[in-house]
Short mmCIF file of C-alpha atoms and ligand atoms in Angstrom, two decimals:
data_model
loop_
_atom_site.label_atom_id
_atom_site.label_comp_id
_atom_site.label_asym_id
_atom_site.label_seq_id
_atom_site.Cartn_x
_atom_site.Cartn_y
_atom_site.Cartn_z
CA MET A 1439 18.72 -33.37 2.57
CA THR A 1440 15.62 -31.52 1.54
CA VAL A 1441 15.05 -28.36 3.55
CA ARG A 1442 11.70 -28.44 5.36
CA VAL A 1443 9.60 -25.34 6.05
CA GLY A 1444 6.81 -25.53 8.63
CA VAL A 1445 3.93 -23.07 8.30
CA VAL A 1446 1.62 -22.58 11.26
CA GLY A 1447 -1.87 -21.85 9.95
CA GLY A 1448 -3.68 -23.53 7.07
CA GLY A 1449 -5.24 -20.58 5.23
CA GLN A 1450 -4.70 -19.28 1.72
CA LEU A 1451 -1.41 -17.60 2.57
CA ALA A 1452 0.09 -20.96 3.52
CA ARG A 1453 -1.52 -22.47 0.40
CA MET A 1454 0.14 -19.92 -1.86
CA MET A 1455 3.57 -20.76 -0.39
CA ILE A 1456 3.22 -24.31 -1.73
CA ALA A 1457 3.92 -23.61 -5.42
CA PRO A 1458 7.13 -21.62 -4.80
CA ALA A 1459 8.23 -24.19 -2.22
CA VAL A 1460 7.99 -26.87 -4.89
CA GLU A 1461 9.90 -24.67 -7.34
CA LEU A 1462 12.66 -24.00 -4.81
CA GLY A 1463 12.89 -27.72 -3.99
CA LEU A 1464 11.67 -27.27 -0.42
CA GLU A 1465 9.41 -29.53 1.54
CA ILE A 1466 6.51 -27.62 3.06
CA ARG A 1467 4.45 -28.79 6.03
CA VAL A 1468 1.42 -27.09 7.49
CA LEU A 1469 -0.04 -27.07 10.99
CA ALA A 1470 -3.70 -26.41 10.19
CA GLU A 1471 -6.48 -25.42 12.56
CA GLN A 1472 -8.83 -28.03 11.12
CA GLU A 1473 -9.24 -30.62 8.39
CA GLY A 1474 -9.77 -29.61 4.79
CA MET A 1475 -8.31 -26.11 4.96
CA SER A 1476 -6.99 -24.10 2.06
CA ALA A 1477 -3.38 -25.27 2.55
CA SER A 1478 -4.16 -28.95 2.98
CA LEU A 1479 -2.60 -29.61 -0.44
CA ALA A 1480 0.67 -29.63 1.52
CA ALA A 1481 1.61 -32.28 4.08
CA THR A 1482 -0.78 -31.20 6.78
CA GLN A 1483 -1.12 -31.90 10.44
CA VAL A 1484 -4.18 -30.67 12.32
CA GLY A 1485 -3.63 -29.20 15.77
CA ASP A 1486 -4.03 -26.26 18.12
CA TYR A 1487 -1.41 -23.57 17.49
CA ARG A 1488 -1.93 -22.31 21.06
CA ASP A 1489 -0.75 -25.59 22.56
CA LEU A 1490 3.01 -25.75 23.15
CA ASP A 1491 3.28 -29.53 22.90
CA THR A 1492 1.46 -29.54 19.56
CA VAL A 1493 3.57 -26.78 18.08
CA ARG A 1494 6.77 -28.24 19.52
CA ALA A 1495 6.06 -31.63 17.94
CA PHE A 1496 5.34 -29.92 14.61
CA ALA A 1497 8.54 -27.83 14.88
CA ARG A 1498 10.67 -30.91 15.50
CA GLU A 1499 9.95 -32.15 11.97
CA VAL A 1500 11.01 -28.96 10.15
CA ASP A 1501 14.05 -26.71 9.74
CA VAL A 1502 12.25 -23.39 10.17
CA VAL A 1503 8.86 -22.40 11.56
CA THR A 1504 6.92 -19.56 9.98
CA PHE A 1505 3.29 -18.45 9.89
CA ASP A 1506 0.21 -17.70 7.87
CA HIS A 1507 -1.27 -15.68 10.74
CA GLU A 1508 -0.04 -13.80 13.79
CA HIS A 1509 -1.95 -15.59 16.54
CA VAL A 1510 0.57 -18.04 17.99
CA PRO A 1511 0.93 -16.97 21.64
CA GLN A 1512 4.17 -15.36 22.77
CA ASP A 1513 4.87 -18.01 25.43
CA VAL A 1514 4.68 -20.77 22.81
CA LEU A 1515 6.99 -18.85 20.45
CA ARG A 1516 9.47 -18.06 23.21
CA ALA A 1517 9.57 -21.66 24.39
CA LEU A 1518 10.41 -22.80 20.84
CA VAL A 1519 13.16 -20.22 20.48
CA SER A 1520 14.67 -21.19 23.85
CA GLU A 1521 14.74 -24.80 22.65
CA GLY A 1522 16.74 -23.78 19.58
CA VAL A 1523 13.97 -23.83 16.96
CA ALA A 1524 14.43 -21.35 14.09
CA VAL A 1525 11.26 -19.21 14.25
CA HIS A 1526 10.82 -16.45 11.65
CA PRO A 1527 9.56 -13.89 12.29
CA GLY A 1528 10.61 -14.38 15.92
CA PRO A 1529 8.56 -13.45 18.97
CA ASP A 1530 10.42 -10.16 19.58
CA ALA A 1531 9.30 -8.93 16.16
CA LEU A 1532 5.92 -10.63 16.07
CA GLN A 1533 4.69 -8.97 19.26
CA PHE A 1534 4.39 -5.72 17.31
CA ALA A 1535 2.06 -7.36 14.80
CA GLN A 1536 0.06 -9.08 17.54
CA ASP A 1537 -0.82 -6.05 19.61
CA LYS A 1538 -1.61 -2.67 18.07
CA LEU A 1539 -0.86 -0.79 21.31
CA VAL A 1540 2.58 -2.34 21.61
CA MET A 1541 3.10 -1.48 17.92
CA ARG A 1542 2.08 2.18 18.35
CA ALA A 1543 4.40 2.62 21.34
CA ARG A 1544 7.38 1.12 19.51
CA LEU A 1545 6.74 3.01 16.28
CA ALA A 1546 6.64 6.21 18.32
CA GLU A 1547 10.07 5.33 19.74
CA LEU A 1548 11.33 4.78 16.20
CA GLY A 1549 9.97 8.19 15.17
CA MET A 1550 7.61 6.74 12.55
CA PRO A 1551 4.78 8.98 11.32
CA GLN A 1552 1.50 7.80 12.88
CA PRO A 1553 -2.00 9.04 13.63
CA ASP A 1554 -2.38 10.62 17.09
CA TRP A 1555 -3.16 7.76 19.45
CA ALA A 1556 -3.62 6.85 23.09
CA ALA A 1557 -4.25 3.83 25.28
CA VAL A 1558 -7.59 4.23 27.07
CA THR A 1559 -9.09 2.11 29.84
CA SER A 1560 -12.41 3.90 30.41
CA ALA A 1561 -15.07 6.00 28.73
CA ASP A 1562 -13.73 9.00 30.68
CA GLU A 1563 -10.29 8.60 29.15
CA LEU A 1564 -11.83 8.12 25.71
CA GLN A 1565 -13.81 11.34 26.24
CA VAL A 1566 -10.59 13.24 26.90
CA PHE A 1567 -9.21 12.01 23.56
CA LEU A 1568 -12.46 12.81 21.74
CA ASP A 1569 -12.47 16.34 23.18
CA ALA A 1570 -8.97 16.88 21.85
CA HIS A 1571 -9.83 15.50 18.37
CA GLY A 1572 -13.05 17.19 17.32
CA GLY A 1573 -15.38 14.66 18.94
CA ARG A 1574 -14.60 11.75 16.61
CA ALA A 1575 -12.04 8.95 16.75
CA VAL A 1576 -11.33 5.36 15.81
CA VAL A 1577 -11.32 2.82 18.64
CA LYS A 1578 -9.55 -0.50 18.14
CA THR A 1579 -9.19 -3.68 20.13
CA PRO A 1580 -5.40 -4.09 20.26
CA ARG A 1581 -5.43 -7.83 19.68
CA GLY A 1582 -7.14 -10.33 17.42
CA GLY A 1583 -8.77 -7.93 14.91
CA TYR A 1584 -8.71 -8.55 11.18
CA ASP A 1585 -10.60 -7.33 8.11
CA GLY A 1586 -11.96 -4.37 10.08
CA LYS A 1587 -13.35 -6.47 12.94
CA GLY A 1588 -12.24 -4.75 16.11
CA VAL A 1589 -12.22 -1.29 14.49
CA ARG A 1590 -14.98 1.22 15.23
CA VAL A 1591 -15.47 4.89 14.43
CA VAL A 1592 -16.98 6.57 17.49
CA ASN A 1593 -18.67 9.94 17.98
CA ALA A 1594 -19.32 9.49 21.69
CA ALA A 1595 -17.35 7.87 24.50
CA THR A 1596 -20.26 5.56 25.32
CA GLU A 1597 -19.98 3.87 21.92
CA ALA A 1598 -17.13 1.69 23.18
CA ASP A 1599 -18.83 0.68 26.44
CA ASP A 1600 -19.18 -2.96 25.40
CA TRP A 1601 -15.46 -3.21 24.67
CA PHE A 1602 -14.55 -1.55 28.00
CA ALA A 1603 -16.89 -4.02 29.73
CA ALA A 1604 -15.16 -6.92 27.99
CA LEU A 1605 -11.79 -5.56 29.15
CA ALA A 1606 -13.03 -5.35 32.75
CA GLU A 1607 -14.34 -8.92 32.56
CA ASP A 1608 -11.05 -10.09 31.15
CA GLY A 1609 -9.39 -8.73 34.29
CA ARG A 1610 -5.89 -8.47 32.80
CA GLY A 1611 -5.76 -4.69 33.01
CA GLY A 1612 -5.73 -4.20 29.26
CA ALA A 1613 -6.56 -1.03 27.35
CA LEU A 1614 -8.15 -0.09 24.04
CA LEU A 1615 -6.30 1.81 21.34
CA VAL A 1616 -7.86 5.08 20.25
CA GLU A 1617 -6.63 6.93 17.16
CA GLU A 1618 -7.50 10.18 15.47
CA LEU A 1619 -9.88 9.63 12.54
CA VAL A 1620 -7.40 10.18 9.73
CA GLU A 1621 -8.61 12.13 6.72
CA PHE A 1622 -6.93 10.08 4.05
CA THR A 1623 -7.10 10.38 0.29
CA ARG A 1624 -6.18 6.73 -0.13
CA GLU A 1625 -4.60 3.72 1.51
CA LEU A 1626 -1.22 2.40 0.48
CA ALA A 1627 0.87 -0.62 1.39
CA GLN A 1628 4.62 -1.01 1.42
CA GLN A 1629 6.13 -4.47 1.51
CA VAL A 1630 9.71 -5.35 2.33
CA ALA A 1631 11.48 -8.64 2.89
CA ARG A 1632 14.32 -9.08 5.35
CA ARG A 1633 16.61 -12.01 6.05
CA PRO A 1634 17.96 -12.88 9.50
CA SER A 1635 21.42 -11.92 8.24
CA GLY A 1636 20.11 -8.45 7.40
CA GLU A 1637 19.66 -8.31 3.60
CA ILE A 1638 16.54 -6.33 2.80
CA VAL A 1639 14.57 -5.59 -0.38
CA ALA A 1640 11.57 -3.34 -0.95
CA TYR A 1641 8.63 -3.84 -3.32
CA PRO A 1642 7.02 -0.92 -5.12
CA VAL A 1643 4.45 0.88 -2.95
CA VAL A 1644 0.89 -0.08 -3.93
CA GLU A 1645 -2.58 1.43 -3.54
CA THR A 1646 -5.15 -0.66 -1.69
CA VAL A 1647 -8.88 -0.14 -1.83
CA GLN A 1648 -10.89 -1.39 1.18
CA GLN A 1649 -14.61 -2.07 1.18
CA GLY A 1650 -16.28 -2.66 4.51
CA GLY A 1651 -12.89 -3.11 6.17
CA VAL A 1652 -11.86 -5.81 3.67
CA CYS A 1653 -9.23 -5.37 0.96
CA ALA A 1654 -11.10 -5.30 -2.35
CA GLU A 1655 -8.51 -4.21 -4.88
CA VAL A 1656 -4.80 -3.48 -5.19
CA VAL A 1657 -3.10 -1.40 -7.88
CA ALA A 1658 0.65 -1.83 -8.29
CA PRO A 1659 2.50 0.42 -8.32
CA ALA A 1660 0.34 3.06 -6.62
CA PRO A 1661 -0.84 5.41 -9.38
CA ARG A 1662 0.31 9.02 -9.22
CA ALA A 1663 3.03 8.08 -6.74
CA GLY A 1664 5.90 10.42 -7.42
CA ILE A 1665 9.46 9.58 -6.50
CA ARG A 1666 9.00 11.33 -3.17
CA LEU A 1667 6.02 9.24 -2.09
CA ALA A 1668 7.70 6.03 -3.26
CA GLN A 1669 10.86 6.91 -1.34
CA VAL A 1670 9.01 7.90 1.82
CA ALA A 1671 7.05 4.66 1.83
CA GLU A 1672 10.14 2.58 1.14
CA ARG A 1673 12.10 4.29 3.91
CA ILE A 1674 9.28 3.68 6.36
CA GLY A 1675 9.11 -0.01 5.39
CA ILE A 1676 12.85 -0.51 5.73
CA ALA A 1677 13.08 1.42 8.99
CA ILE A 1678 10.31 -0.67 10.52
CA ALA A 1679 11.73 -4.00 9.30
CA GLU A 1680 15.12 -3.10 10.73
CA GLY A 1681 13.85 -1.37 13.85
CA LEU A 1682 11.61 -4.27 14.83
CA GLY A 1683 13.96 -7.01 13.63
CA VAL A 1684 11.42 -8.47 11.22
CA THR A 1685 12.40 -11.59 9.29
CA GLY A 1686 10.35 -12.72 6.28
CA MET A 1687 7.80 -10.52 4.56
CA LEU A 1688 6.59 -7.32 6.23
CA ALA A 1689 3.59 -5.34 5.00
CA VAL A 1690 3.14 -1.80 6.28
CA GLU A 1691 -0.37 -0.45 5.71
CA LEU A 1692 -0.26 3.31 5.21
CA PHE A 1693 -2.60 6.26 4.88
CA GLU A 1694 -1.86 9.07 2.43
CA THR A 1695 -3.49 12.08 4.05
CA VAL A 1696 -5.24 15.08 2.55
CA ASP A 1697 -2.25 17.19 3.59
CA ASP A 1698 0.18 14.83 1.81
CA ARG A 1699 1.55 13.01 4.80
CA VAL A 1700 2.09 9.27 4.97
CA LEU A 1701 1.02 7.65 8.26
CA VAL A 1702 1.45 4.06 9.41
CA ASN A 1703 -1.83 2.23 10.00
CA GLU A 1704 -0.74 -1.29 10.82
CA LEU A 1705 1.73 -4.09 10.22
CA ALA A 1706 1.61 -7.70 9.03
CA MET A 1707 4.65 -9.97 9.31
CA ARG A 1708 3.84 -12.53 6.65
CA PRO A 1709 2.68 -12.47 3.04
CA HIS A 1710 -0.23 -10.04 2.80
CA ASN A 1711 -3.25 -9.43 0.58
CA SER A 1712 -1.63 -6.22 -0.68
CA GLY A 1713 1.13 -8.37 -2.23
CA HIS A 1714 -0.90 -10.96 -4.13
CA TRP A 1715 -0.21 -9.02 -7.33
CA THR A 1716 3.47 -10.05 -7.04
CA GLN A 1717 2.61 -13.63 -8.07
CA ASP A 1718 1.92 -12.45 -11.60
CA GLY A 1719 3.34 -8.94 -11.65
CA ALA A 1720 6.75 -9.07 -9.93
CA VAL A 1721 10.00 -10.90 -10.64
CA THR A 1722 9.78 -12.56 -7.22
CA SER A 1723 6.41 -13.24 -5.64
CA GLN A 1724 5.90 -12.40 -1.97
CA PHE A 1725 5.36 -16.09 -1.24
CA GLU A 1726 8.68 -17.14 -2.75
CA GLN A 1727 10.35 -14.17 -1.09
CA HIS A 1728 8.95 -15.09 2.31
CA LEU A 1729 10.35 -18.62 1.98
CA ARG A 1730 13.74 -17.31 0.90
CA ALA A 1731 13.81 -14.79 3.72
CA VAL A 1732 12.84 -17.15 6.56
CA LEU A 1733 15.45 -19.66 5.32
CA ASP A 1734 18.07 -16.89 5.16
CA LEU A 1735 18.57 -17.51 1.44
CA PRO A 1736 19.54 -14.67 -0.94
CA LEU A 1737 16.47 -12.56 -1.72
CA GLY A 1738 14.92 -12.28 -5.16
CA ASP A 1739 14.35 -9.18 -7.27
CA PRO A 1740 11.20 -7.40 -6.02
CA SER A 1741 10.74 -5.29 -9.17
CA ALA A 1742 7.53 -5.23 -11.15
CA ARG A 1743 7.57 -7.20 -14.41
CA ALA A 1744 4.79 -5.14 -15.94
CA ASP A 1745 4.01 -1.43 -15.86
CA TRP A 1746 0.76 -2.14 -14.03
CA SER A 1747 -0.83 -4.95 -12.07
CA VAL A 1748 -4.37 -4.89 -10.71
CA MET A 1749 -5.46 -7.54 -8.22
CA ILE A 1750 -9.12 -7.97 -7.27
CA ASN A 1751 -10.27 -10.18 -4.41
CA VAL A 1752 -13.07 -12.64 -5.05
CA LEU A 1753 -15.43 -12.83 -2.07
CA GLY A 1754 -18.11 -15.42 -1.44
CA GLY A 1755 -21.62 -14.11 -2.14
CA PRO A 1756 -25.03 -14.91 -0.69
CA SER A 1757 -26.28 -17.22 -3.42
CA GLN A 1758 -23.25 -19.00 -4.79
CA GLY A 1759 -23.15 -22.76 -4.73
CA THR A 1760 -19.76 -24.13 -5.59
CA LEU A 1761 -17.52 -21.62 -7.33
CA ASP A 1762 -15.90 -24.10 -9.69
CA GLY A 1763 -18.16 -23.23 -12.63
CA ARG A 1764 -17.58 -19.54 -12.13
CA PHE A 1765 -13.83 -19.90 -12.14
CA ALA A 1766 -14.12 -21.71 -15.47
CA ASP A 1767 -16.45 -18.97 -16.78
CA ALA A 1768 -13.95 -16.29 -15.77
CA MET A 1769 -11.13 -18.17 -17.43
CA ALA A 1770 -13.13 -18.58 -20.64
CA ALA A 1771 -14.18 -14.95 -20.86
CA HIS A 1772 -10.91 -13.39 -19.65
CA PRO A 1773 -7.90 -15.41 -20.77
CA ARG A 1774 -5.51 -12.56 -19.83
CA ALA A 1775 -6.64 -12.70 -16.22
CA LYS A 1776 -4.70 -14.91 -13.83
CA ILE A 1777 -7.27 -16.71 -11.72
CA HIS A 1778 -6.29 -17.87 -8.22
CA THR A 1779 -8.57 -20.04 -6.11
CA TYR A 1780 -8.21 -20.94 -2.46
CA GLY A 1781 -10.26 -24.14 -2.34
CA LYS A 1782 -12.60 -22.63 0.27
CA ALA A 1783 -16.36 -22.93 0.58
CA PRO A 1784 -17.86 -19.58 -0.53
CA ARG A 1785 -19.44 -18.13 2.61
CA PRO A 1786 -20.63 -14.52 2.17
CA GLY A 1787 -17.80 -12.03 2.49
CA ARG A 1788 -15.13 -14.73 2.75
CA LYS A 1789 -12.02 -14.36 0.57
CA VAL A 1790 -12.16 -17.34 -1.80
CA GLY A 1791 -9.77 -16.29 -4.56
CA HIS A 1792 -8.38 -13.38 -6.50
CA VAL A 1793 -7.69 -12.37 -10.07
CA THR A 1794 -4.72 -10.39 -11.34
CA VAL A 1795 -4.21 -8.72 -14.69
CA THR A 1796 -0.94 -7.09 -15.79
CA GLY A 1797 -0.11 -4.84 -18.71
CA ASP A 1798 1.09 -1.45 -19.82
CA ASP A 1799 -2.16 0.51 -19.82
CA LEU A 1800 -3.68 1.03 -16.38
CA ASP A 1801 -7.24 1.67 -17.57
CA ASP A 1802 -7.20 -1.45 -19.71
CA VAL A 1803 -5.63 -3.59 -16.96
CA ALA A 1804 -8.08 -2.36 -14.31
CA TYR A 1805 -11.05 -2.88 -16.63
CA GLU A 1806 -10.02 -6.42 -17.49
CA ALA A 1807 -9.36 -7.35 -13.85
CA ARG A 1808 -12.70 -5.94 -12.68
CA ALA A 1809 -14.53 -7.64 -15.54
CA ALA A 1810 -12.95 -11.01 -14.72
CA ALA A 1811 -13.74 -10.62 -11.00
CA SER A 1812 -17.31 -9.57 -11.77
CA VAL A 1813 -18.00 -13.03 -13.21
CA PHE A 1814 -18.15 -14.16 -9.57
CA LEU A 1815 -20.70 -11.56 -8.50
CA ASP A 1816 -24.26 -12.62 -7.93
P1 ADP B 2022 -7.67 -4.63 10.71
O1 ADP B 2022 -6.62 -5.05 11.68
O2 ADP B 2022 -9.01 -5.23 11.00
O3 ADP B 2022 -7.25 -4.75 9.27
P2 ADP B 2022 -7.13 -1.77 10.57
O4 ADP B 2022 -6.49 -1.17 11.75
O5 ADP B 2022 -6.28 -2.01 9.37
O6 ADP B 2022 -7.90 -3.09 11.01
O7 ADP B 2022 -8.37 -0.89 10.11
C1 ADP B 2022 -9.27 -1.32 9.10
C2 ADP B 2022 -9.66 -0.14 8.21
O8 ADP B 2022 -10.27 0.88 9.00
C3 ADP B 2022 -8.47 0.55 7.58
O9 ADP B 2022 -8.09 -0.10 6.39
C4 ADP B 2022 -9.02 1.95 7.32
O10 ADP B 2022 -9.82 1.97 6.17
C5 ADP B 2022 -9.89 2.18 8.55
N1 ADP B 2022 -9.11 2.85 9.61
C6 ADP B 2022 -8.33 2.25 10.54
N2 ADP B 2022 -7.74 3.16 11.35
C7 ADP B 2022 -8.15 4.37 10.93
C8 ADP B 2022 -7.90 5.72 11.37
N3 ADP B 2022 -7.13 6.01 12.42
N4 ADP B 2022 -8.50 6.72 10.68
C9 ADP B 2022 -9.32 6.46 9.62
N5 ADP B 2022 -9.60 5.23 9.18
C10 ADP B 2022 -9.03 4.18 9.82
#
């Protein structure tokens, strides 16, 4: 019988699991938030991922449930697990990707290097942290943030008043996360894949460039990463995957600091933007690897196939109509570039595709990737 994988969430991450699912002979089904989403090329059901009955009915038709986002509520996940559904990553792991405060506390227990942090429930408590950290800090809403939404640099305790007010209104006694403002030279990401039976593989550490809180560009492997940096990042990735019991792909976002430390920023337990380069630049793409891992199949080789890969995100711009013509233009002008499209309407700032170029000369590869991506700019 064909093995069936169920992906909750219909975005581009689910979409990019479709091709490797076909190659591996798997059937892939998607529970999408609405009609016409990026992943609707797969057998798609539309429904609310927060509703237990909906998710349960979806889970009944598949052999394993996995995700393209981290928002399925814990009670839904736990109900599925108690009913014998294979859920990967499971709720015990996923909680650390769902709530940044829970993550910080657990990573501290594991002895992982992190920015100084605290849970704060009032402007007074935030002031205490600011006083101890030179008057500046980063405040984060622990849940539901993405692409820099829910992250704010503050210079005064009053600058988070609206978020404290929202907490008070919510009435569940929650807190905000405050972190020291890290002086970093660059951001890195370390991906690992882990199977339920414990096998684990690590991808090369990559450099990520963010613009306005959104990933703009990824260079794999991270340039100027000596053996030490690569080993430190890999050890952190493996320790977190094992310590948190992650199954499937794990991405650990890292800061490299001005004083040469590596600090954990945040976690994603699914394929991640920092790993899109693996589709064209690694022996096993993160999407194939995620499927293998959640099915507890032997993992593929995570090594790079080229010396360098550069991945550039294509974002919707203010004056684009349909992007179809531009994709064709990019293909015509840059035949070495691998063009990936998500089938999404190009709203400003929205991730609608990416391009990846691989090769043995970093300057050449980066130039070609940026040139191909620039075809989409207004
Ligand atoms: P999101 O969950 O929205 O991706 P992150 O926690 O990854 O939010 O933060 C988004 C970006 O904000 C990071 O990529 C980094 O550039 C910056 N940032 C986050 N935390 C810190 C920090 N403690 N110090 C300095 N910059 C930070």
